[in-house]
mmCIF file of C-alpha atoms in Angstrom:
data_model
loop_
_atom_site.group_PDB
_atom_site.id
_atom_site.type_symbol
_atom_site.label_atom_id
_atom_site.label_comp_id
_atom_site.label_asym_id
_atom_site.label_seq_id
_atom_site.Cartn_x
_atom_site.Cartn_y
_atom_site.Cartn_z
ATOM 1 C CA MET A 10 0.077 -0.222 -0.164
ATOM 2 C CA SER A 11 1.188 3.563 -0.932
ATOM 3 C CA SER A 12 2.423 5.766 1.986
ATOM 4 C CA TRP A 13 -0.071 8.005 1.214
ATOM 5 C CA ARG A 14 -3.027 6.030 1.602
ATOM 6 C CA ARG A 15 -1.579 4.850 5.206
ATOM 7 C CA THR A 16 -1.213 8.791 5.904
ATOM 8 C CA GLY A 17 -3.497 10.660 3.856
ATOM 9 C CA PRO A 18 -2.619 13.442 1.658
ATOM 10 C CA LYS A 19 -0.843 16.276 3.128
ATOM 11 C CA PHE A 20 -0.654 19.994 1.931
ATOM 12 C CA LEU A 21 2.628 21.641 2.416
ATOM 13 C CA VAL A 22 3.818 25.257 1.660
ATOM 14 C CA GLY A 23 7.028 26.913 0.346
ATOM 15 C CA ILE A 24 6.779 30.669 0.789
ATOM 16 C CA GLN A 25 9.206 32.528 -1.868
ATOM 17 C CA TYR A 26 8.495 35.966 -0.430
ATOM 18 C CA ARG A 27 7.808 36.916 3.182
ATOM 19 C CA ASP A 28 4.299 37.434 4.056
ATOM 20 C CA GLU A 29 3.606 37.763 7.667
ATOM 21 C CA GLU A 30 -0.102 37.417 7.437
ATOM 22 C CA LEU A 31 0.548 34.153 5.567
ATOM 23 C CA VAL A 32 2.955 32.562 7.979
ATOM 24 C CA ARG A 33 0.383 33.612 10.784
ATOM 25 C CA TYR A 34 -2.503 32.010 8.744
ATOM 26 C CA LEU A 35 -0.250 28.876 8.112
ATOM 27 C CA GLN A 36 0.887 28.656 11.712
ATOM 28 C CA SER A 37 -2.601 29.014 13.477
ATOM 29 C CA SER A 38 -4.092 26.517 10.481
ATOM 30 C CA ARG A 39 -1.340 24.035 11.621
ATOM 31 C CA ILE A 40 -0.020 24.110 7.847
ATOM 32 C CA PRO A 41 3.389 22.749 7.425
ATOM 33 C CA PHE A 42 5.447 25.560 5.456
ATOM 34 C CA VAL A 43 9.228 26.659 4.608
ATOM 35 C CA LEU A 44 10.213 29.742 4.146
ATOM 36 C CA LEU A 45 12.579 30.339 0.999
ATOM 37 C CA ASP A 46 12.782 33.906 1.056
ATOM 38 C CA ARG A 47 16.368 33.840 2.173
ATOM 39 C CA ALA A 48 17.751 31.923 -1.190
ATOM 40 C CA ALA A 49 20.295 33.597 -3.129
ATOM 41 C CA ALA A 50 18.690 35.077 -6.264
ATOM 42 C CA TYR A 51 20.165 36.780 -9.287
ATOM 43 C CA SER A 52 19.263 40.579 -9.535
ATOM 44 C CA GLY A 53 17.931 42.481 -12.478
ATOM 45 C CA LEU A 54 16.466 39.703 -14.709
ATOM 46 C CA ALA A 55 14.182 40.958 -17.090
ATOM 47 C CA ALA A 56 12.062 37.571 -16.670
ATOM 48 C CA GLY A 57 11.877 37.839 -13.046
ATOM 49 C CA SER A 58 14.115 36.494 -10.108
ATOM 50 C CA HIS A 59 15.928 33.218 -10.364
ATOM 51 C CA TRP A 60 17.935 31.569 -7.728
ATOM 52 C CA THR A 61 21.734 31.109 -8.085
ATOM 53 C CA PRO A 62 23.074 27.634 -7.923
ATOM 54 C CA GLU A 63 23.576 28.593 -4.032
ATOM 55 C CA GLY A 64 20.152 29.515 -3.554
ATOM 56 C CA GLN A 65 18.707 26.417 -5.460
ATOM 57 C CA LYS A 66 21.083 24.397 -2.739
ATOM 58 C CA PHE A 67 19.210 26.212 -0.145
ATOM 59 C CA VAL A 68 15.723 25.645 -1.258
ATOM 60 C CA ALA A 69 16.348 21.919 -1.893
ATOM 61 C CA GLU A 70 17.737 21.436 1.583
ATOM 62 C CA ARG A 71 14.758 23.532 2.783
ATOM 63 C CA MET A 72 12.213 21.353 0.912
ATOM 64 C CA LEU A 73 13.839 18.344 2.034
ATOM 65 C CA GLY A 74 13.653 19.215 5.472
ATOM 66 C CA LEU A 75 10.171 20.087 4.896
ATOM 67 C CA LEU A 76 9.307 16.826 3.698
ATOM 68 C CA ALA A 77 11.254 14.961 6.034
ATOM 69 C CA GLU A 78 9.599 16.297 8.819
ATOM 70 C CA ASN A 79 6.256 15.699 7.645
ATOM 71 C CA ASN A 80 7.038 11.720 6.812
ATOM 72 C CA ILE A 81 6.885 11.947 3.399
ATOM 73 C CA VAL A 82 10.410 11.163 2.667
ATOM 74 C CA ARG A 83 12.981 9.680 4.714
ATOM 75 C CA THR A 84 16.601 11.046 4.617
ATOM 76 C CA LYS A 85 19.698 10.070 6.338
ATOM 77 C CA ASP A 86 19.767 13.578 7.594
ATOM 78 C CA ALA A 87 16.218 13.585 8.700
ATOM 79 C CA GLY A 88 17.128 16.442 11.309
ATOM 80 C CA VAL A 89 17.478 19.095 8.486
ATOM 81 C CA ASN A 90 15.543 22.015 9.787
ATOM 82 C CA SER A 91 13.010 23.689 7.327
ATOM 83 C CA ARG A 92 12.323 26.661 9.078
#
């Protein structure tokens, strides 16, 4: 049986730009989330903001931490902090 069938679907949120009202709502609603606003990004691009390689690594680590903390994936470093 798939793990999602045992535990049910989960709703997780990644916040790219800091929004205190959204953070408060997610916290009060007990919705797991991760802040990605500190990810390094290139500036001045006409197509919008894009993460640098370091920013990509930061986001990947934060997302992996969020998934591990919510028992969606198992990792060797399950203690990775997503917040």
